Amino acid sequence: MKKWLYMLPVAAIALSAGFASANEVKVSDEEMSIGKKAYFDRCSGCHGTLRKGATGPNLEPKRTTALGTDALKVFLEFGTPGGMPSFKDMLTEKERDIMARFLQVPAPLPPEMSLAEMKESWKVLVPVDKRPSKPQHNRNWKNYFGVILRDAGKAAVIDGDTKELVGIVDTGFAVHILRSSASGRYMYSIGRDGKATIFDLWTDKPTMVAEVKVGSDARSIDSSKYKGFEDKYAIIGDYWPPQFIILDGQTLEPIKVVSTRSMTYDTNEYHPEPRVAAIIASHIAPEWMLNIKETGYIWIVDYSDLKNLKITQLEAERFLHDGGWASDKRHFLMAANMRNRVVVVDTKNKNVPAIVDVGTKPHPGRGANWDDSKFGPVWATPHLGEPALALIGTDPVNHKANAWKMVKKVPVLGAGGLFVKTHPKSDRIWVDSTLDPDPEKTRSLTILNKKNLDEPFKTIKVADHGRVVHLEYNDKGDEVWVSVWDKKGEIVVYDDKTMKEKKRITGDWLVTPTGKFNVTNTVGDIY
Ligand code: DHE
């Protein structure tokens, strides 16, 4: 196992006997490892491994020593007006004190990871020729839901028809998302620790067939969805090391690693940590689209010839986060949430026709698409920073005047919105408000009428505990599934039309459910 390296040689020397920064902030070796773990678990997602800032501000010693231990402790205890939550319930007083000092010494630098090192962790648990050639059960696996059990380090597979638990797989630490292979037969997981797994839905119970660790921090994974490449490749975007990895789609053998370290799109300055945020797979070309968060580029990676890899780099906006396809599957929209903007990309012309101002901190997940009677096809995003859903027109052919403009902003129950969902067969739009400071709103959903967006929104209180997060439809588009994100978690299934509760799935195994991914909708990018 490699040791963490320290950015400054002098810091490395100092660390062997505890560490003191220029203004004599002392951090012992033991405190350094507590700080390192807590920072990785709680802070690096927003502030970056090197603390250069992204969704959260820069936390390098130059700035943190000017703030000082007491001010940093106050931020950790109470949060900030800029949107940082209070860490009072997540870190003890002692841990907050350690963190306040840890943040004033230079950031430890985690190790790089080469292809050879990735291969050391690579395990094929069921070789491809030992896997069934057809489903071994009579269940409607295309209506399965993969459910992340975040803090249990597992994923559950639930039968969407019967609502029964089909099986649980050990995915590893804090899985962030699941995605389907193009055939839908496999599901991939990616954990915050850079471990990826693939499980087979054709066996009686879902079976883990391969795993690999390709970094120490990651959030995104997808498959090759273009005709002729179905289930052939997978791609993983790392937060650390800043790179993406192309893998065999059935065995997860890592094939190629590409660094994202490069210059920022606007100031043309070198950035040592451009993290890969959302990845989406094209249905109309052998291409993946990657958000390169810190440099503000969107990379279009052509996977048809891995030896002569072609990457188109589009200037977009900084701190790109998440987003998804417009309904034409030719254009897609990505949020640069700290700049309050959404970047539109045309994958055919390979350019950026527009960057749209939408309000405070858009957070679309993958967004939601529908055909609006007034504006034509639209894509929508909730916001972290305001209680509103922004609609952008997405049809440059038949509704040119509305294309790539924010055509409407609809009020919703709460701010702190993370995800929105609809389905082509539904008349409703469901929105969460997971990170709203008001616990009532955190536990409730907003439901809008697609046919009349001016009609006051309806709300449902889903639970009396935890946070309510992430929505997903079933294959027919007549049910909405939502997670109650708590130690004793729940999945609540609503009838989309009547908005009545159909089923509350509970059980000891339902530990901290977050994202849910229906096979049919995930394969087809239906949202
Ligand atoms: Fe996520 C998607 C990153 C916090 C649950 N999250 C994503 C994506 C990225 C990302 C880049 C897009 C993946 C894609 O489409 O390829 N998320 C981050 C962070 O950096 C951040 C802000 C902080 C962190 O340290 O992780 C963060 N995310 C969260 C949460 O706190 C959530 C609610 C619970 C958790 O697991 O930590 C959470 N993120 C999700 C989910 C998705 C997601 C469920 C997939 C949504 C979808 O429908 O595609």
PDB file of N, CA, C and O and ligand atoms in Angstrom, residues 40-46 55 148 150 174-179 192 219-222 239 275-280 293 320-323 363 365-366 418-419 421 434-435 469-471 485 514-517, ligand 1:
ATOM      1  N   PHE A  40     -11.671  13.748   3.480  1.00  0.00           N
ATOM      2  CA  PHE A  40     -12.053  12.947   2.321  1.00  0.00           C
ATOM      3  C   PHE A  40     -13.544  12.591   2.372  1.00  0.00           C
ATOM      4  O   PHE A  40     -14.254  12.713   1.377  1.00  0.00           O
ATOM      5  N   ASP A  41     -14.009  12.164   3.571  1.00  0.00           N
ATOM      6  CA  ASP A  41     -15.406  11.729   3.685  1.00  0.00           C
ATOM      7  C   ASP A  41     -16.387  12.888   3.542  1.00  0.00           C
ATOM      8  O   ASP A  41     -17.469  12.727   3.010  1.00  0.00           O
ATOM      9  N   ARG A  42     -16.018  14.063   4.063  1.00  0.00           N
ATOM     10  CA  ARG A  42     -17.021  15.126   4.203  1.00  0.00           C
ATOM     11  C   ARG A  42     -16.785  16.354   3.338  1.00  0.00           C
ATOM     12  O   ARG A  42     -17.713  17.104   3.085  1.00  0.00           O
ATOM     13  N   CYS A  43     -15.546  16.639   2.966  1.00  0.00           N
ATOM     14  CA  CYS A  43     -15.255  17.968   2.415  1.00  0.00           C
ATOM     15  C   CYS A  43     -14.734  17.965   0.979  1.00  0.00           C
ATOM     16  O   CYS A  43     -14.983  18.902   0.218  1.00  0.00           O
ATOM     17  N   SER A  44     -13.971  16.903   0.601  1.00  0.00           N
ATOM     18  CA  SER A  44     -13.248  16.978  -0.678  1.00  0.00           C
ATOM     19  C   SER A  44     -14.189  17.050  -1.871  1.00  0.00           C
ATOM     20  O   SER A  44     -13.855  17.622  -2.895  1.00  0.00           O
ATOM     21  N   GLY A  45     -15.408  16.472  -1.746  1.00  0.00           N
ATOM     22  CA  GLY A  45     -16.372  16.520  -2.855  1.00  0.00           C
ATOM     23  C   GLY A  45     -16.618  17.954  -3.309  1.00  0.00           C
ATOM     24  O   GLY A  45     -16.707  18.240  -4.499  1.00  0.00           O
ATOM     25  N   CYS A  46     -16.725  18.872  -2.348  1.00  0.00           N
ATOM     26  CA  CYS A  46     -17.017  20.269  -2.711  1.00  0.00           C
ATOM     27  C   CYS A  46     -15.757  21.124  -2.861  1.00  0.00           C
ATOM     28  O   CYS A  46     -15.696  22.001  -3.710  1.00  0.00           O
ATOM     29  N   THR A  55     -17.158  23.619  -5.854  1.00  0.00           N
ATOM     30  CA  THR A  55     -18.483  23.956  -5.338  1.00  0.00           C
ATOM     31  C   THR A  55     -18.340  24.754  -4.037  1.00  0.00           C
ATOM     32  O   THR A  55     -19.127  25.644  -3.743  1.00  0.00           O
ATOM     33  N   ILE A 148     -29.127   2.087  -4.303  1.00  0.00           N
ATOM     34  CA  ILE A 148     -27.877   2.263  -3.546  1.00  0.00           C
ATOM     35  C   ILE A 148     -28.192   2.233  -2.051  1.00  0.00           C
ATOM     36  O   ILE A 148     -29.081   2.966  -1.588  1.00  0.00           O
ATOM     37  N   ARG A 150     -26.261   3.330   0.636  1.00  0.00           N
ATOM     38  CA  ARG A 150     -25.014   4.100   0.694  1.00  0.00           C
ATOM     39  C   ARG A 150     -24.071   3.681   1.821  1.00  0.00           C
ATOM     40  O   ARG A 150     -22.946   3.273   1.581  1.00  0.00           O
ATOM     41  N   ALA A 174     -19.749   3.582   0.146  1.00  0.00           N
ATOM     42  CA  ALA A 174     -20.497   4.758  -0.324  1.00  0.00           C
ATOM     43  C   ALA A 174     -20.635   4.840  -1.841  1.00  0.00           C
ATOM     44  O   ALA A 174     -20.166   5.784  -2.471  1.00  0.00           O
ATOM     45  N   VAL A 175     -21.308   3.831  -2.390  1.00  0.00           N
ATOM     46  CA  VAL A 175     -21.570   3.882  -3.836  1.00  0.00           C
ATOM     47  C   VAL A 175     -22.299   5.178  -4.166  1.00  0.00           C
ATOM     48  O   VAL A 175     -23.192   5.605  -3.437  1.00  0.00           O
ATOM     49  N   HIS A 176     -21.882   5.815  -5.263  1.00  0.00           N
ATOM     50  CA  HIS A 176     -22.495   7.096  -5.599  1.00  0.00           C
ATOM     51  C   HIS A 176     -23.611   6.946  -6.639  1.00  0.00           C
ATOM     52  O   HIS A 176     -24.696   7.468  -6.470  1.00  0.00           O
ATOM     53  N   ILE A 177     -23.289   6.256  -7.735  1.00  0.00           N
ATOM     54  CA  ILE A 177     -24.347   6.032  -8.736  1.00  0.00           C
ATOM     55  C   ILE A 177     -24.283   4.601  -9.261  1.00  0.00           C
ATOM     56  O   ILE A 177     -23.268   3.911  -9.149  1.00  0.00           O
ATOM     57  N   LEU A 178     -25.401   4.171  -9.856  1.00  0.00           N
ATOM     58  CA  LEU A 178     -25.455   2.926 -10.626  1.00  0.00           C
ATOM     59  C   LEU A 178     -25.809   3.325 -12.055  1.00  0.00           C
ATOM     60  O   LEU A 178     -26.526   4.300 -12.274  1.00  0.00           O
ATOM     61  N   ARG A 179     -25.318   2.575 -13.012  1.00  0.00           N
ATOM     62  CA  ARG A 179     -25.731   2.756 -14.398  1.00  0.00           C
ATOM     63  C   ARG A 179     -25.906   1.377 -15.028  1.00  0.00           C
ATOM     64  O   ARG A 179     -25.283   0.406 -14.580  1.00  0.00           O
ATOM     65  N   ARG A 192     -17.389   6.098  -3.852  1.00  0.00           N
ATOM     66  CA  ARG A 192     -16.575   7.301  -3.621  1.00  0.00           C
ATOM     67  C   ARG A 192     -15.105   6.948  -3.466  1.00  0.00           C
ATOM     68  O   ARG A 192     -14.252   7.808  -3.578  1.00  0.00           O
ATOM     69  N   ARG A 219     -16.929   9.518  -8.917  1.00  0.00           N
ATOM     70  CA  ARG A 219     -18.392   9.710  -8.857  1.00  0.00           C
ATOM     71  C   ARG A 219     -19.132   9.174 -10.082  1.00  0.00           C
ATOM     72  O   ARG A 219     -20.341   9.058 -10.042  1.00  0.00           O
ATOM     73  N   SER A 220     -18.439   8.933 -11.202  1.00  0.00           N
ATOM     74  CA  SER A 220     -19.234   8.632 -12.400  1.00  0.00           C
ATOM     75  C   SER A 220     -18.762   7.385 -13.141  1.00  0.00           C
ATOM     76  O   SER A 220     -17.568   7.055 -13.149  1.00  0.00           O
ATOM     77  N   ILE A 221     -19.737   6.714 -13.754  1.00  0.00           N
ATOM     78  CA  ILE A 221     -19.469   5.510 -14.554  1.00  0.00           C
ATOM     79  C   ILE A 221     -20.551   5.450 -15.627  1.00  0.00           C
ATOM     80  O   ILE A 221     -21.686   5.871 -15.408  1.00  0.00           O
ATOM     81  N   ASP A 222     -20.208   4.969 -16.800  1.00  0.00           N
ATOM     82  CA  ASP A 222     -21.242   4.724 -17.822  1.00  0.00           C
ATOM     83  C   ASP A 222     -20.745   3.656 -18.779  1.00  0.00           C
ATOM     84  O   ASP A 222     -19.599   3.194 -18.686  1.00  0.00           O
ATOM     85  N   TYR A 239     -12.368  11.494  -9.446  1.00  0.00           N
ATOM     86  CA  TYR A 239     -12.091  12.796  -8.835  1.00  0.00           C
ATOM     87  C   TYR A 239     -10.588  12.826  -8.516  1.00  0.00           C
ATOM     88  O   TYR A 239      -9.917  13.808  -8.734  1.00  0.00           O
ATOM     89  N   ARG A 275     -11.327  17.462 -11.996  1.00  0.00           N
ATOM     90  CA  ARG A 275     -12.045  16.220 -11.689  1.00  0.00           C
ATOM     91  C   ARG A 275     -13.088  15.912 -12.752  1.00  0.00           C
ATOM     92  O   ARG A 275     -13.667  16.828 -13.343  1.00  0.00           O
ATOM     93  N   VAL A 276     -13.324  14.624 -12.954  1.00  0.00           N
ATOM     94  CA  VAL A 276     -14.354  14.234 -13.926  1.00  0.00           C
ATOM     95  C   VAL A 276     -15.671  14.134 -13.168  1.00  0.00           C
ATOM     96  O   VAL A 276     -15.815  13.296 -12.274  1.00  0.00           O
ATOM     97  N   ALA A 277     -16.618  14.998 -13.509  1.00  0.00           N
ATOM     98  CA  ALA A 277     -17.944  14.946 -12.873  1.00  0.00           C
ATOM     99  C   ALA A 277     -18.842  14.051 -13.736  1.00  0.00           C
ATOM    100  O   ALA A 277     -18.451  12.925 -14.046  1.00  0.00           O
ATOM    101  N   ALA A 278     -20.005  14.527 -14.181  1.00  0.00           N
ATOM    102  CA  ALA A 278     -20.940  13.626 -14.879  1.00  0.00           C
ATOM    103  C   ALA A 278     -20.383  13.115 -16.206  1.00  0.00           C
ATOM    104  O   ALA A 278     -19.627  13.805 -16.891  1.00  0.00           O
ATOM    105  N   ILE A 279     -20.786  11.888 -16.528  1.00  0.00           N
ATOM    106  CA  ILE A 279     -20.486  11.304 -17.841  1.00  0.00           C
ATOM    107  C   ILE A 279     -21.815  10.845 -18.425  1.00  0.00           C
ATOM    108  O   ILE A 279     -22.621  10.227 -17.719  1.00  0.00           O
ATOM    109  N   ILE A 280     -22.053  11.123 -19.714  1.00  0.00           N
ATOM    110  CA  ILE A 280     -23.214  10.510 -20.359  1.00  0.00           C
ATOM    111  C   ILE A 280     -22.766   9.853 -21.659  1.00  0.00           C
ATOM    112  O   ILE A 280     -21.756  10.234 -22.246  1.00  0.00           O
ATOM    113  N   LYS A 293     -14.611  19.232 -14.448  1.00  0.00           N
ATOM    114  CA  LYS A 293     -15.156  20.236 -13.523  1.00  0.00           C
ATOM    115  C   LYS A 293     -14.310  21.511 -13.425  1.00  0.00           C
ATOM    116  O   LYS A 293     -14.780  22.603 -13.723  1.00  0.00           O
ATOM    117  N   LEU A 320     -18.253  22.380 -13.701  1.00  0.00           N
ATOM    118  CA  LEU A 320     -19.341  21.588 -14.277  1.00  0.00           C
ATOM    119  C   LEU A 320     -19.679  20.457 -13.323  1.00  0.00           C
ATOM    120  O   LEU A 320     -18.777  19.821 -12.769  1.00  0.00           O
ATOM    121  N   HIS A 321     -20.949  20.176 -13.163  1.00  0.00           N
ATOM    122  CA  HIS A 321     -21.318  19.135 -12.207  1.00  0.00           C
ATOM    123  C   HIS A 321     -22.132  18.046 -12.896  1.00  0.00           C
ATOM    124  O   HIS A 321     -21.575  17.116 -13.442  1.00  0.00           O
ATOM    125  N   ASP A 322     -23.464  18.179 -12.908  1.00  0.00           N
ATOM    126  CA  ASP A 322     -24.287  17.098 -13.450  1.00  0.00           C
ATOM    127  C   ASP A 322     -25.230  17.613 -14.522  1.00  0.00           C
ATOM    128  O   ASP A 322     -25.380  18.822 -14.707  1.00  0.00           O
ATOM    129  N   GLY A 323     -25.897  16.699 -15.219  1.00  0.00           N
ATOM    130  CA  GLY A 323     -26.825  17.075 -16.269  1.00  0.00           C
ATOM    131  C   GLY A 323     -27.189  15.857 -17.091  1.00  0.00           C
ATOM    132  O   GLY A 323     -26.796  14.731 -16.761  1.00  0.00           O
ATOM    133  N   HIS A 363     -29.058  22.214  -9.913  1.00  0.00           N
ATOM    134  CA  HIS A 363     -28.589  20.838  -9.643  1.00  0.00           C
ATOM    135  C   HIS A 363     -29.595  19.890 -10.286  1.00  0.00           C
ATOM    136  O   HIS A 363     -30.560  19.464  -9.653  1.00  0.00           O
ATOM    137  N   GLY A 365     -29.367  16.696 -11.433  1.00  0.00           N
ATOM    138  CA  GLY A 365     -29.246  15.242 -11.569  1.00  0.00           C
ATOM    139  C   GLY A 365     -29.054  15.010 -13.056  1.00  0.00           C
ATOM    140  O   GLY A 365     -28.106  15.527 -13.652  1.00  0.00           O
ATOM    141  N   ARG A 366     -29.993  14.331 -13.694  1.00  0.00           N
ATOM    142  CA  ARG A 366     -29.945  14.286 -15.169  1.00  0.00           C
ATOM    143  C   ARG A 366     -31.011  15.197 -15.778  1.00  0.00           C
ATOM    144  O   ARG A 366     -31.134  15.280 -16.986  1.00  0.00           O
ATOM    145  N   LEU A 418     -32.286  18.551  -5.293  1.00  0.00           N
ATOM    146  CA  LEU A 418     -31.217  17.777  -5.940  1.00  0.00           C
ATOM    147  C   LEU A 418     -31.691  17.103  -7.221  1.00  0.00           C
ATOM    148  O   LEU A 418     -30.931  17.001  -8.177  1.00  0.00           O
ATOM    149  N   PHE A 419     -32.940  16.621  -7.224  1.00  0.00           N
ATOM    150  CA  PHE A 419     -33.356  15.807  -8.363  1.00  0.00           C
ATOM    151  C   PHE A 419     -34.797  16.100  -8.776  1.00  0.00           C
ATOM    152  O   PHE A 419     -35.630  16.474  -7.953  1.00  0.00           O
ATOM    153  N   LYS A 421     -37.856  14.421 -11.693  1.00  0.00           N
ATOM    154  CA  LYS A 421     -38.134  13.320 -12.631  1.00  0.00           C
ATOM    155  C   LYS A 421     -39.517  13.486 -13.239  1.00  0.00           C
ATOM    156  O   LYS A 421     -40.439  13.991 -12.600  1.00  0.00           O
ATOM    157  N   THR A 434     -34.168  18.035  -0.887  1.00  0.00           N
ATOM    158  CA  THR A 434     -33.408  17.250   0.093  1.00  0.00           C
ATOM    159  C   THR A 434     -32.567  18.098   1.042  1.00  0.00           C
ATOM    160  O   THR A 434     -32.423  17.775   2.209  1.00  0.00           O
ATOM    161  N   LEU A 435     -31.973  19.160   0.530  1.00  0.00           N
ATOM    162  CA  LEU A 435     -31.039  19.913   1.370  1.00  0.00           C
ATOM    163  C   LEU A 435     -31.624  21.229   1.869  1.00  0.00           C
ATOM    164  O   LEU A 435     -30.894  22.106   2.307  1.00  0.00           O
ATOM    165  N   VAL A 469     -34.989  11.797  -0.869  1.00  0.00           N
ATOM    166  CA  VAL A 469     -34.065  12.089  -1.970  1.00  0.00           C
ATOM    167  C   VAL A 469     -34.277  11.184  -3.181  1.00  0.00           C
ATOM    168  O   VAL A 469     -34.629  10.026  -3.032  1.00  0.00           O
ATOM    169  N   HIS A 470     -34.115  11.738  -4.338  1.00  0.00           N
ATOM    170  CA  HIS A 470     -34.009  11.045  -5.632  1.00  0.00           C
ATOM    171  C   HIS A 470     -35.279  10.289  -6.025  1.00  0.00           C
ATOM    172  O   HIS A 470     -35.800   9.488  -5.276  1.00  0.00           O
ATOM    173  N   LEU A 471     -35.726  10.566  -7.241  1.00  0.00           N
ATOM    174  CA  LEU A 471     -36.964   9.982  -7.748  1.00  0.00           C
ATOM    175  C   LEU A 471     -36.660   9.113  -8.958  1.00  0.00           C
ATOM    176  O   LEU A 471     -35.734   9.413  -9.707  1.00  0.00           O
ATOM    177  N   TRP A 485     -33.819   8.674   3.003  1.00  0.00           N
ATOM    178  CA  TRP A 485     -32.380   8.486   3.240  1.00  0.00           C
ATOM    179  C   TRP A 485     -32.124   8.585   4.737  1.00  0.00           C
ATOM    180  O   TRP A 485     -32.048   9.673   5.287  1.00  0.00           O
ATOM    181  N   THR A 514     -30.265   5.808  -1.318  1.00  0.00           N
ATOM    182  CA  THR A 514     -30.177   7.118  -2.005  1.00  0.00           C
ATOM    183  C   THR A 514     -30.692   6.933  -3.442  1.00  0.00           C
ATOM    184  O   THR A 514     -31.890   6.874  -3.656  1.00  0.00           O
ATOM    185  N   GLY A 515     -29.787   6.795  -4.424  1.00  0.00           N
ATOM    186  CA  GLY A 515     -30.215   6.704  -5.821  1.00  0.00           C
ATOM    187  C   GLY A 515     -30.886   5.380  -6.154  1.00  0.00           C
ATOM    188  O   GLY A 515     -30.542   4.339  -5.599  1.00  0.00           O
ATOM    189  N   LYS A 516     -31.864   5.452  -7.086  1.00  0.00           N
ATOM    190  CA  LYS A 516     -32.560   4.249  -7.577  1.00  0.00           C
ATOM    191  C   LYS A 516     -32.551   4.299  -9.097  1.00  0.00           C
ATOM    192  O   LYS A 516     -32.809   5.359  -9.669  1.00  0.00           O
ATOM    193  N   PHE A 517     -32.306   3.168  -9.712  1.00  0.00           N
ATOM    194  CA  PHE A 517     -32.112   3.188 -11.161  1.00  0.00           C
ATOM    195  C   PHE A 517     -32.904   2.049 -11.785  1.00  0.00           C
ATOM    196  O   PHE A 517     -32.584   0.876 -11.587  1.00  0.00           O
TER     197      PHE A 517
HETATM  198 FE1  DHE B   1     -23.859  13.156  -6.134  1.00  0.00          FE
HETATM  199  C1  DHE B   1     -24.874  12.147  -9.263  1.00  0.00           C
HETATM  200  C2  DHE B   1     -20.970  14.352  -7.448  1.00  0.00           C
HETATM  201  C3  DHE B   1     -23.181  14.704  -3.160  1.00  0.00           C
HETATM  202  C4  DHE B   1     -26.330  11.354  -4.678  1.00  0.00           C
HETATM  203  N1  DHE B   1     -23.086  13.245  -8.004  1.00  0.00           N
HETATM  204  C5  DHE B   1     -23.684  12.804  -9.170  1.00  0.00           C
HETATM  205  C6  DHE B   1     -22.827  13.128 -10.280  1.00  0.00           C
HETATM  206  C7  DHE B   1     -21.713  13.735  -9.769  1.00  0.00           C
HETATM  207  C8  DHE B   1     -21.885  13.811  -8.337  1.00  0.00           C
HETATM  208  C9  DHE B   1     -20.516  14.247 -10.534  1.00  0.00           C
HETATM  209  C10 DHE B   1     -23.139  12.841 -11.744  1.00  0.00           C
HETATM  210  C11 DHE B   1     -22.770  11.426 -12.108  1.00  0.00           C
HETATM  211  C12 DHE B   1     -23.101  11.120 -13.565  1.00  0.00           C
HETATM  212  O1  DHE B   1     -24.215  11.444 -14.014  1.00  0.00           O
HETATM  213  O2  DHE B   1     -22.246  10.570 -14.260  1.00  0.00           O
HETATM  214  N2  DHE B   1     -22.350  14.370  -5.428  1.00  0.00           N
HETATM  215  C13 DHE B   1     -21.255  14.701  -6.126  1.00  0.00           C
HETATM  216  C14 DHE B   1     -20.370  15.513  -5.309  1.00  0.00           C
HETATM  217  O3  DHE B   1     -19.207  15.913  -5.635  1.00  0.00           O
HETATM  218  C15 DHE B   1     -21.103  15.868  -4.080  1.00  0.00           C
HETATM  219  C16 DHE B   1     -21.594  17.322  -4.179  1.00  0.00           C
HETATM  220  C17 DHE B   1     -20.290  15.814  -2.797  1.00  0.00           C
HETATM  221  C18 DHE B   1     -19.616  14.507  -2.506  1.00  0.00           C
HETATM  222  O4  DHE B   1     -18.673  14.537  -1.715  1.00  0.00           O
HETATM  223  O5  DHE B   1     -19.977  13.462  -3.028  1.00  0.00           O
HETATM  224  C19 DHE B   1     -22.296  14.903  -4.177  1.00  0.00           C
HETATM  225  N3  DHE B   1     -24.655  13.063  -4.246  1.00  0.00           N
HETATM  226  C20 DHE B   1     -24.232  13.780  -3.181  1.00  0.00           C
HETATM  227  C21 DHE B   1     -24.994  13.455  -1.996  1.00  0.00           C
HETATM  228  O6  DHE B   1     -24.842  13.952  -0.846  1.00  0.00           O
HETATM  229  C22 DHE B   1     -26.017  12.433  -2.388  1.00  0.00           C
HETATM  230  C23 DHE B   1     -27.432  13.012  -2.218  1.00  0.00           C
HETATM  231  C24 DHE B   1     -25.899  11.139  -1.570  1.00  0.00           C
HETATM  232  C25 DHE B   1     -24.535  10.512  -1.637  1.00  0.00           C
HETATM  233  O7  DHE B   1     -24.422   9.434  -2.208  1.00  0.00           O
HETATM  234  O8  DHE B   1     -23.564  11.095  -1.137  1.00  0.00           O
HETATM  235  C26 DHE B   1     -25.664  12.239  -3.865  1.00  0.00           C
HETATM  236  N4  DHE B   1     -25.360  11.973  -6.854  1.00  0.00           N
HETATM  237  C27 DHE B   1     -26.229  11.279  -6.069  1.00  0.00           C
HETATM  238  C28 DHE B   1     -27.082  10.470  -6.929  1.00  0.00           C
HETATM  239  C29 DHE B   1     -26.679  10.708  -8.254  1.00  0.00           C
HETATM  240  C30 DHE B   1     -25.581  11.651  -8.171  1.00  0.00           C
HETATM  241  C31 DHE B   1     -28.217   9.569  -6.446  1.00  0.00           C
HETATM  242  C32 DHE B   1     -27.268  10.098  -9.535  1.00  0.00           C
HETATM  243  C33 DHE B   1     -28.499  10.826  -9.973  1.00  0.00           C
HETATM  244  C34 DHE B   1     -29.070  10.308 -11.270  1.00  0.00           C
HETATM  245  O9  DHE B   1     -30.302  10.136 -11.336  1.00  0.00           O
HETATM  246  O10 DHE B   1     -28.321  10.105 -12.219  1.00  0.00           O
END
